[in-house]
PDB file of C-alpha atoms and ligand atoms in Angstrom:
ATOM      1  CA  MET A1389     -31.551  23.206   3.853  1.00  0.00           C
ATOM      2  CA  ASP A1390     -35.188  22.126   4.054  1.00  0.00           C
ATOM      3  CA  TYR A1391     -36.399  25.519   2.852  1.00  0.00           C
ATOM      4  CA  TYR A1392     -35.155  24.628  -0.636  1.00  0.00           C
ATOM      5  CA  GLY A1393     -37.356  21.567  -0.862  1.00  0.00           C
ATOM      6  CA  ASN A1394     -36.264  17.995  -1.091  1.00  0.00           C
ATOM      7  CA  GLN A1395     -35.044  17.765  -4.695  1.00  0.00           C
ATOM      8  CA  ILE A1396     -32.809  20.803  -4.753  1.00  0.00           C
ATOM      9  CA  GLY A1397     -31.591  19.982  -1.256  1.00  0.00           C
ATOM     10  CA  LYS A1398     -30.435  16.582  -2.520  1.00  0.00           C
ATOM     11  CA  LEU A1399     -28.651  18.149  -5.476  1.00  0.00           C
ATOM     12  CA  ILE A1400     -26.864  20.636  -3.201  1.00  0.00           C
ATOM     13  CA  GLN A1401     -25.841  17.823  -0.891  1.00  0.00           C
ATOM     14  CA  GLU A1402     -24.385  15.697  -3.723  1.00  0.00           C
ATOM     15  CA  LEU A1403     -22.502  18.626  -5.224  1.00  0.00           C
ATOM     16  CA  SER A1404     -21.032  19.616  -1.868  1.00  0.00           C
ATOM     17  CA  ARG A1405     -19.450  16.148  -1.612  1.00  0.00           C
ATOM     18  CA  LEU A1406     -17.109  16.998  -4.501  1.00  0.00           C
ATOM     19  CA  PRO A1407     -13.565  18.064  -3.565  1.00  0.00           C
ATOM     20  CA  GLY A1408     -13.131  21.822  -3.185  1.00  0.00           C
ATOM     21  CA  ILE A1409     -16.896  22.500  -3.296  1.00  0.00           C
ATOM     22  CA  GLY A1410     -18.248  24.114  -0.149  1.00  0.00           C
ATOM     23  CA  THR A1411     -21.942  24.575   0.639  1.00  0.00           C
ATOM     24  CA  LYS A1412     -22.066  28.037  -0.938  1.00  0.00           C
ATOM     25  CA  THR A1413     -20.549  26.881  -4.217  1.00  0.00           C
ATOM     26  CA  ALA A1414     -22.799  23.806  -4.173  1.00  0.00           C
ATOM     27  CA  GLN A1415     -25.855  26.059  -3.863  1.00  0.00           C
ATOM     28  CA  ARG A1416     -24.631  28.296  -6.694  1.00  0.00           C
ATOM     29  CA  LEU A1417     -23.994  25.265  -8.945  1.00  0.00           C
ATOM     30  CA  ALA A1418     -27.332  23.685  -8.043  1.00  0.00           C
ATOM     31  CA  PHE A1419     -29.257  26.813  -9.018  1.00  0.00           C
ATOM     32  CA  HIS A1420     -27.185  27.093 -12.182  1.00  0.00           C
ATOM     33  CA  ILE A1421     -28.073  23.502 -13.108  1.00  0.00           C
ATOM     34  CA  ILE A1422     -31.778  24.053 -12.352  1.00  0.00           C
ATOM     35  CA  ASN A1423     -31.773  27.037 -14.698  1.00  0.00           C
ATOM     36  CA  MET A1424     -29.996  25.165 -17.496  1.00  0.00           C
ATOM     37  CA  PRO A1425     -31.875  24.134 -20.622  1.00  0.00           C
ATOM     38  CA  MET A1426     -32.993  20.522 -20.194  1.00  0.00           C
ATOM     39  CA  GLU A1427     -30.684  19.315 -22.995  1.00  0.00           C
ATOM     40  CA  GLN A1428     -27.622  20.737 -21.306  1.00  0.00           C
ATOM     41  CA  ALA A1429     -28.526  19.153 -17.976  1.00  0.00           C
ATOM     42  CA  GLU A1430     -29.043  15.841 -19.773  1.00  0.00           C
ATOM     43  CA  ARG A1431     -25.664  16.108 -21.499  1.00  0.00           C
ATOM     44  CA  LEU A1432     -24.006  16.769 -18.139  1.00  0.00           C
ATOM     45  CA  SER A1433     -25.611  13.834 -16.375  1.00  0.00           C
ATOM     46  CA  THR A1434     -25.066  11.471 -19.335  1.00  0.00           C
ATOM     47  CA  SER A1435     -21.380  12.406 -19.590  1.00  0.00           C
ATOM     48  CA  ILE A1436     -20.911  11.664 -15.891  1.00  0.00           C
ATOM     49  CA  ILE A1437     -22.568   8.246 -16.204  1.00  0.00           C
ATOM     50  CA  GLU A1438     -20.832   7.346 -19.480  1.00  0.00           C
ATOM     51  CA  ALA A1439     -17.386   8.357 -18.178  1.00  0.00           C
ATOM     52  CA  LYS A1440     -18.010   6.427 -15.001  1.00  0.00           C
ATOM     53  CA  LYS A1441     -19.057   3.325 -16.946  1.00  0.00           C
ATOM     54  CA  ASN A1442     -16.412   3.371 -19.646  1.00  0.00           C
ATOM     55  CA  VAL A1443     -13.254   4.942 -18.248  1.00  0.00           C
ATOM     56  CA  LYS A1444     -10.807   2.411 -16.890  1.00  0.00           C
ATOM     57  CA  TYR A1445      -7.101   1.964 -16.294  1.00  0.00           C
ATOM     58  CA  CYS A1446      -4.994   1.175 -19.378  1.00  0.00           C
ATOM     59  CA  SER A1447      -4.007  -2.472 -18.989  1.00  0.00           C
ATOM     60  CA  LYS A1448      -0.348  -1.545 -19.527  1.00  0.00           C
ATOM     61  CA  CYS A1449       0.471   1.889 -18.109  1.00  0.00           C
ATOM     62  CA  CYS A1450      -2.505   2.352 -15.742  1.00  0.00           C
ATOM     63  CA  THR A1451      -3.476   5.781 -17.059  1.00  0.00           C
ATOM     64  CA  LEU A1452      -7.207   6.490 -17.292  1.00  0.00           C
ATOM     65  CA  THR A1453      -8.554   5.710 -20.730  1.00  0.00           C
ATOM     66  CA  ASP A1454     -11.695   4.364 -22.371  1.00  0.00           C
ATOM     67  CA  SER A1455     -10.130   1.462 -24.238  1.00  0.00           C
ATOM     68  CA  GLU A1456      -8.110  -1.589 -23.203  1.00  0.00           C
ATOM     69  CA  LEU A1457      -4.863   0.184 -24.166  1.00  0.00           C
ATOM     70  CA  CYS A1458      -4.372   3.964 -24.083  1.00  0.00           C
ATOM     71  CA  PRO A1459      -3.332   5.796 -27.299  1.00  0.00           C
ATOM     72  CA  ILE A1460       0.329   5.966 -26.180  1.00  0.00           C
ATOM     73  CA  CYS A1461       0.627   2.267 -25.305  1.00  0.00           C
ATOM     74  CA  SER A1462      -1.058   1.250 -28.549  1.00  0.00           C
ATOM     75  CA  SER A1463       1.100   3.541 -30.731  1.00  0.00           C
ATOM     76  CA  THR A1464       3.782   1.852 -32.853  1.00  0.00           C
ATOM     77  CA  LYS A1465       5.825   5.063 -32.895  1.00  0.00           C
ATOM     78  CA  ARG A1466       6.786   4.910 -29.212  1.00  0.00           C
ATOM     79  CA  ASN A1467       9.865   3.138 -27.808  1.00  0.00           C
ATOM     80  CA  SER A1468       8.306   0.591 -25.523  1.00  0.00           C
ATOM     81  CA  ASP A1469      11.717  -0.283 -24.023  1.00  0.00           C
ATOM     82  CA  THR A1470      11.830   2.971 -22.038  1.00  0.00           C
ATOM     83  CA  ILE A1471       9.280   3.533 -19.273  1.00  0.00           C
ATOM     84  CA  MET A1472       8.847   6.866 -17.533  1.00  0.00           C
ATOM     85  CA  VAL A1473       7.215   6.470 -14.129  1.00  0.00           C
ATOM     86  CA  VAL A1474       4.982   9.393 -13.089  1.00  0.00           C
ATOM     87  CA  GLU A1475       2.512   9.971 -10.262  1.00  0.00           C
ATOM     88  CA  ASP A1476      -0.589  10.733 -12.293  1.00  0.00           C
ATOM     89  CA  SER A1477      -1.968  11.255 -15.794  1.00  0.00           C
ATOM     90  CA  ARG A1478      -1.562  15.032 -15.530  1.00  0.00           C
ATOM     91  CA  ASP A1479       2.210  14.542 -15.201  1.00  0.00           C
ATOM     92  CA  MET A1480       2.143  12.389 -18.317  1.00  0.00           C
ATOM     93  CA  ALA A1481       0.266  15.146 -20.147  1.00  0.00           C
ATOM     94  CA  ALA A1482       2.930  17.673 -19.026  1.00  0.00           C
ATOM     95  CA  TYR A1483       5.739  15.521 -20.473  1.00  0.00           C
ATOM     96  CA  GLU A1484       3.780  14.924 -23.661  1.00  0.00           C
ATOM     97  CA  LYS A1485       3.563  18.686 -24.167  1.00  0.00           C
ATOM     98  CA  THR A1486       7.374  18.898 -24.340  1.00  0.00           C
ATOM     99  CA  LYS A1487       7.287  16.566 -27.407  1.00  0.00           C
ATOM    100  CA  GLN A1488      10.790  15.402 -26.378  1.00  0.00           C
ATOM    101  CA  TYR A1489       9.963  12.027 -24.920  1.00  0.00           C
ATOM    102  CA  LYS A1490       9.354   9.074 -27.234  1.00  0.00           C
ATOM    103  CA  GLY A1491       9.138   6.259 -24.696  1.00  0.00           C
ATOM    104  CA  VAL A1492       6.093   4.992 -22.830  1.00  0.00           C
ATOM    105  CA  TYR A1493       4.812   5.732 -19.320  1.00  0.00           C
ATOM    106  CA  HIS A1494       3.690   4.067 -16.159  1.00  0.00           C
ATOM    107  CA  ILE A1495       1.217   5.946 -13.980  1.00  0.00           C
ATOM    108  CA  LEU A1496       1.446   5.115 -10.279  1.00  0.00           C
ATOM    109  CA  GLN A1497      -1.829   6.892  -9.414  1.00  0.00           C
ATOM    110  CA  GLY A1498      -0.189   8.683  -6.475  1.00  0.00           C
ATOM    111  CA  ALA A1499       2.933   8.630  -4.323  1.00  0.00           C
ATOM    112  CA  ILE A1500       3.903   6.916  -1.088  1.00  0.00           C
ATOM    113  CA  SER A1501       2.734   9.094   1.807  1.00  0.00           C
ATOM    114  CA  PRO A1502       2.754   7.756   5.388  1.00  0.00           C
ATOM    115  CA  MET A1503       1.014  11.018   6.413  1.00  0.00           C
ATOM    116  CA  LEU A1504      -1.978  10.274   4.179  1.00  0.00           C
ATOM    117  CA  GLY A1505      -1.791   6.543   4.842  1.00  0.00           C
ATOM    118  CA  ILE A1506      -0.792   5.761   1.234  1.00  0.00           C
ATOM    119  CA  GLY A1507       1.523   2.763   1.065  1.00  0.00           C
ATOM    120  CA  PRO A1508       3.156   0.940  -1.879  1.00  0.00           C
ATOM    121  CA  SER A1509       0.214  -1.462  -2.178  1.00  0.00           C
ATOM    122  CA  ASP A1510      -2.133   1.494  -2.834  1.00  0.00           C
ATOM    123  CA  LEU A1511      -0.143   2.409  -5.952  1.00  0.00           C
ATOM    124  CA  LYS A1512       0.229   0.704  -9.347  1.00  0.00           C
ATOM    125  CA  ILE A1513       3.633  -0.736  -8.378  1.00  0.00           C
ATOM    126  CA  LYS A1514       2.730  -4.401  -8.782  1.00  0.00           C
ATOM    127  CA  GLU A1515       1.608  -3.600 -12.330  1.00  0.00           C
ATOM    128  CA  LEU A1516       4.941  -1.855 -13.019  1.00  0.00           C
ATOM    129  CA  LEU A1517       6.959  -4.822 -11.782  1.00  0.00           C
ATOM    130  CA  SER A1518       4.980  -7.236 -13.910  1.00  0.00           C
ATOM    131  CA  ARG A1519       5.690  -5.066 -16.978  1.00  0.00           C
ATOM    132  CA  LEU A1520       9.390  -5.079 -16.115  1.00  0.00           C
ATOM    133  CA  SER A1521       9.490  -8.847 -15.877  1.00  0.00           C
ATOM    134  CA  SER A1522       7.471  -9.593 -19.000  1.00  0.00           C
ATOM    135  CA  ASP A1523       8.486  -6.838 -21.462  1.00  0.00           C
ATOM    136  CA  ASN A1524      11.971  -6.055 -22.746  1.00  0.00           C
ATOM    137  CA  ILE A1525      12.811  -2.873 -20.842  1.00  0.00           C
ATOM    138  CA  ASN A1526      16.109  -0.964 -21.206  1.00  0.00           C
ATOM    139  CA  GLU A1527      15.504   1.969 -18.904  1.00  0.00           C
ATOM    140  CA  VAL A1528      13.099   3.101 -16.213  1.00  0.00           C
ATOM    141  CA  ILE A1529      13.026   6.882 -15.701  1.00  0.00           C
ATOM    142  CA  LEU A1530      11.712   7.847 -12.269  1.00  0.00           C
ATOM    143  CA  ALA A1531       9.862  11.106 -12.836  1.00  0.00           C
ATOM    144  CA  THR A1532       7.857  11.367  -9.640  1.00  0.00           C
ATOM    145  CA  ASN A1533       7.574  14.880  -8.166  1.00  0.00           C
ATOM    146  CA  SER A1534      10.419  16.490  -6.182  1.00  0.00           C
ATOM    147  CA  THR A1535       8.264  16.489  -3.052  1.00  0.00           C
ATOM    148  CA  VAL A1536       9.100  14.394   0.033  1.00  0.00           C
ATOM    149  CA  GLU A1537       6.527  11.833  -1.140  1.00  0.00           C
ATOM    150  CA  GLY A1538       7.804  11.823  -4.723  1.00  0.00           C
ATOM    151  CA  GLU A1539      11.430  11.372  -3.607  1.00  0.00           C
ATOM    152  CA  ALA A1540      10.497   8.588  -1.187  1.00  0.00           C
ATOM    153  CA  THR A1541       8.582   6.834  -3.956  1.00  0.00           C
ATOM    154  CA  ALA A1542      11.542   7.149  -6.364  1.00  0.00           C
ATOM    155  CA  MET A1543      13.908   5.720  -3.716  1.00  0.00           C
ATOM    156  CA  TYR A1544      11.540   2.865  -2.997  1.00  0.00           C
ATOM    157  CA  LEU A1545      11.179   2.013  -6.689  1.00  0.00           C
ATOM    158  CA  SER A1546      14.887   2.209  -7.445  1.00  0.00           C
ATOM    159  CA  LYS A1547      15.578  -0.335  -4.692  1.00  0.00           C
ATOM    160  CA  LEU A1548      12.973  -2.658  -6.205  1.00  0.00           C
ATOM    161  CA  ILE A1549      14.082  -2.263  -9.818  1.00  0.00           C
ATOM    162  CA  LYS A1550      17.902  -2.249  -9.567  1.00  0.00           C
ATOM    163  CA  PRO A1551      18.180  -5.955  -8.663  1.00  0.00           C
ATOM    164  CA  LEU A1552      16.352  -6.689 -11.954  1.00  0.00           C
ATOM    165  CA  GLU A1553      19.426  -5.309 -13.776  1.00  0.00           C
ATOM    166  CA  ILE A1554      17.438  -2.652 -15.583  1.00  0.00           C
ATOM    167  CA  LYS A1555      18.942   0.851 -15.893  1.00  0.00           C
ATOM    168  CA  VAL A1556      17.172   3.206 -13.444  1.00  0.00           C
ATOM    169  CA  THR A1557      17.437   6.978 -13.821  1.00  0.00           C
ATOM    170  CA  ARG A1558      15.989   9.929 -11.937  1.00  0.00           C
ATOM    171  CA  ILE A1559      15.008  13.206 -13.613  1.00  0.00           C
ATOM    172  CA  ALA A1560      17.427  16.079 -12.854  1.00  0.00           C
ATOM    173  CA  ASN A1561      16.908  18.767 -10.245  1.00  0.00           C
ATOM    174  CA  GLY A1562      15.578  21.106 -12.915  1.00  0.00           C
ATOM    175  CA  VAL A1563      12.171  20.519 -11.390  1.00  0.00           C
ATOM    176  CA  PRO A1564      11.849  22.890  -8.422  1.00  0.00           C
ATOM    177  CA  ILE A1565      11.739  21.219  -5.025  1.00  0.00           C
ATOM    178  CA  GLY A1566       8.167  20.828  -3.877  1.00  0.00           C
ATOM    179  CA  GLY A1567       7.045  21.513  -7.422  1.00  0.00           C
ATOM    180  CA  ASP A1568       4.032  19.809  -8.852  1.00  0.00           C
ATOM    181  CA  LEU A1569       5.090  18.529 -12.294  1.00  0.00           C
ATOM    182  CA  GLU A1570       1.888  19.756 -13.828  1.00  0.00           C
ATOM    183  CA  TYR A1571       2.837  23.386 -13.207  1.00  0.00           C
ATOM    184  CA  VAL A1572       6.436  23.186 -14.399  1.00  0.00           C
ATOM    185  CA  ASP A1573       7.040  24.744 -17.798  1.00  0.00           C
ATOM    186  CA  GLU A1574       7.961  22.644 -20.812  1.00  0.00           C
ATOM    187  CA  ILE A1575      11.594  23.829 -21.092  1.00  0.00           C
ATOM    188  CA  THR A1576      12.282  22.961 -17.444  1.00  0.00           C
ATOM    189  CA  LEU A1577      10.736  19.537 -17.956  1.00  0.00           C
ATOM    190  CA  SER A1578      12.782  18.886 -21.111  1.00  0.00           C
ATOM    191  CA  ARG A1579      15.972  19.837 -19.246  1.00  0.00           C
ATOM    192  CA  ALA A1580      15.051  17.668 -16.271  1.00  0.00           C
ATOM    193  CA  LEU A1581      14.596  14.752 -18.646  1.00  0.00           C
ATOM    194  CA  GLU A1582      17.830  15.366 -20.604  1.00  0.00           C
ATOM    195  CA  GLY A1583      19.854  15.772 -17.425  1.00  0.00           C
ATOM    196  CA  ARG A1584      18.574  12.636 -15.750  1.00  0.00           C
ATOM    197  CA  ILE A1585      21.111  10.724 -13.685  1.00  0.00           C
ATOM    198  CA  GLU A1586      21.583   7.012 -13.301  1.00  0.00           C
ATOM    199  CA  LEU A1587      20.829   5.692  -9.812  1.00  0.00           C
TER     200      LEU A1587
HETATM  201 ZN1   ZN B 280      -1.271   2.963 -21.536  1.00  0.00          ZN
END
């Protein structure tokens, strides 16, 4: 890539490190950035740095946010005695779109996957257990995906939570097997939530 010169070569290299960006796309993006008005390029680089500096995990539910508590955890209108456990923030967003759920969430930041080398200690499980022991919780809804990993994670969590004498439920089979929650429509999600079964 030397024929591009050092600076643009570096930019292409950095861009091609992003997930889903091959060398061709990285080149296209690099040239696009070079041709941007200076202000736009500055906005892009500042927003990357600012997000990187200020975005952190909510101290309660572990979603990504830019304050100590996310808007849902800090809302007085939510029932903080019901926690829905999801794999990532996109799943939370999908449930929020249904406008049916009034409880709070816990975001695991993934699912147990021996194939990918992701074990329980790589997920926000410790944080969930500490919430369960310190807050007054009536029900934990396990809403991990219906994939092998999601099911294994739900099983693992139910075994951990049941001895604490907290009601544990699993969302119904309305969510298609292998389905990524993010792509399931709102009606299906509402039904899955309504039809949840106690474990
Ligand atoms: Zn939160």
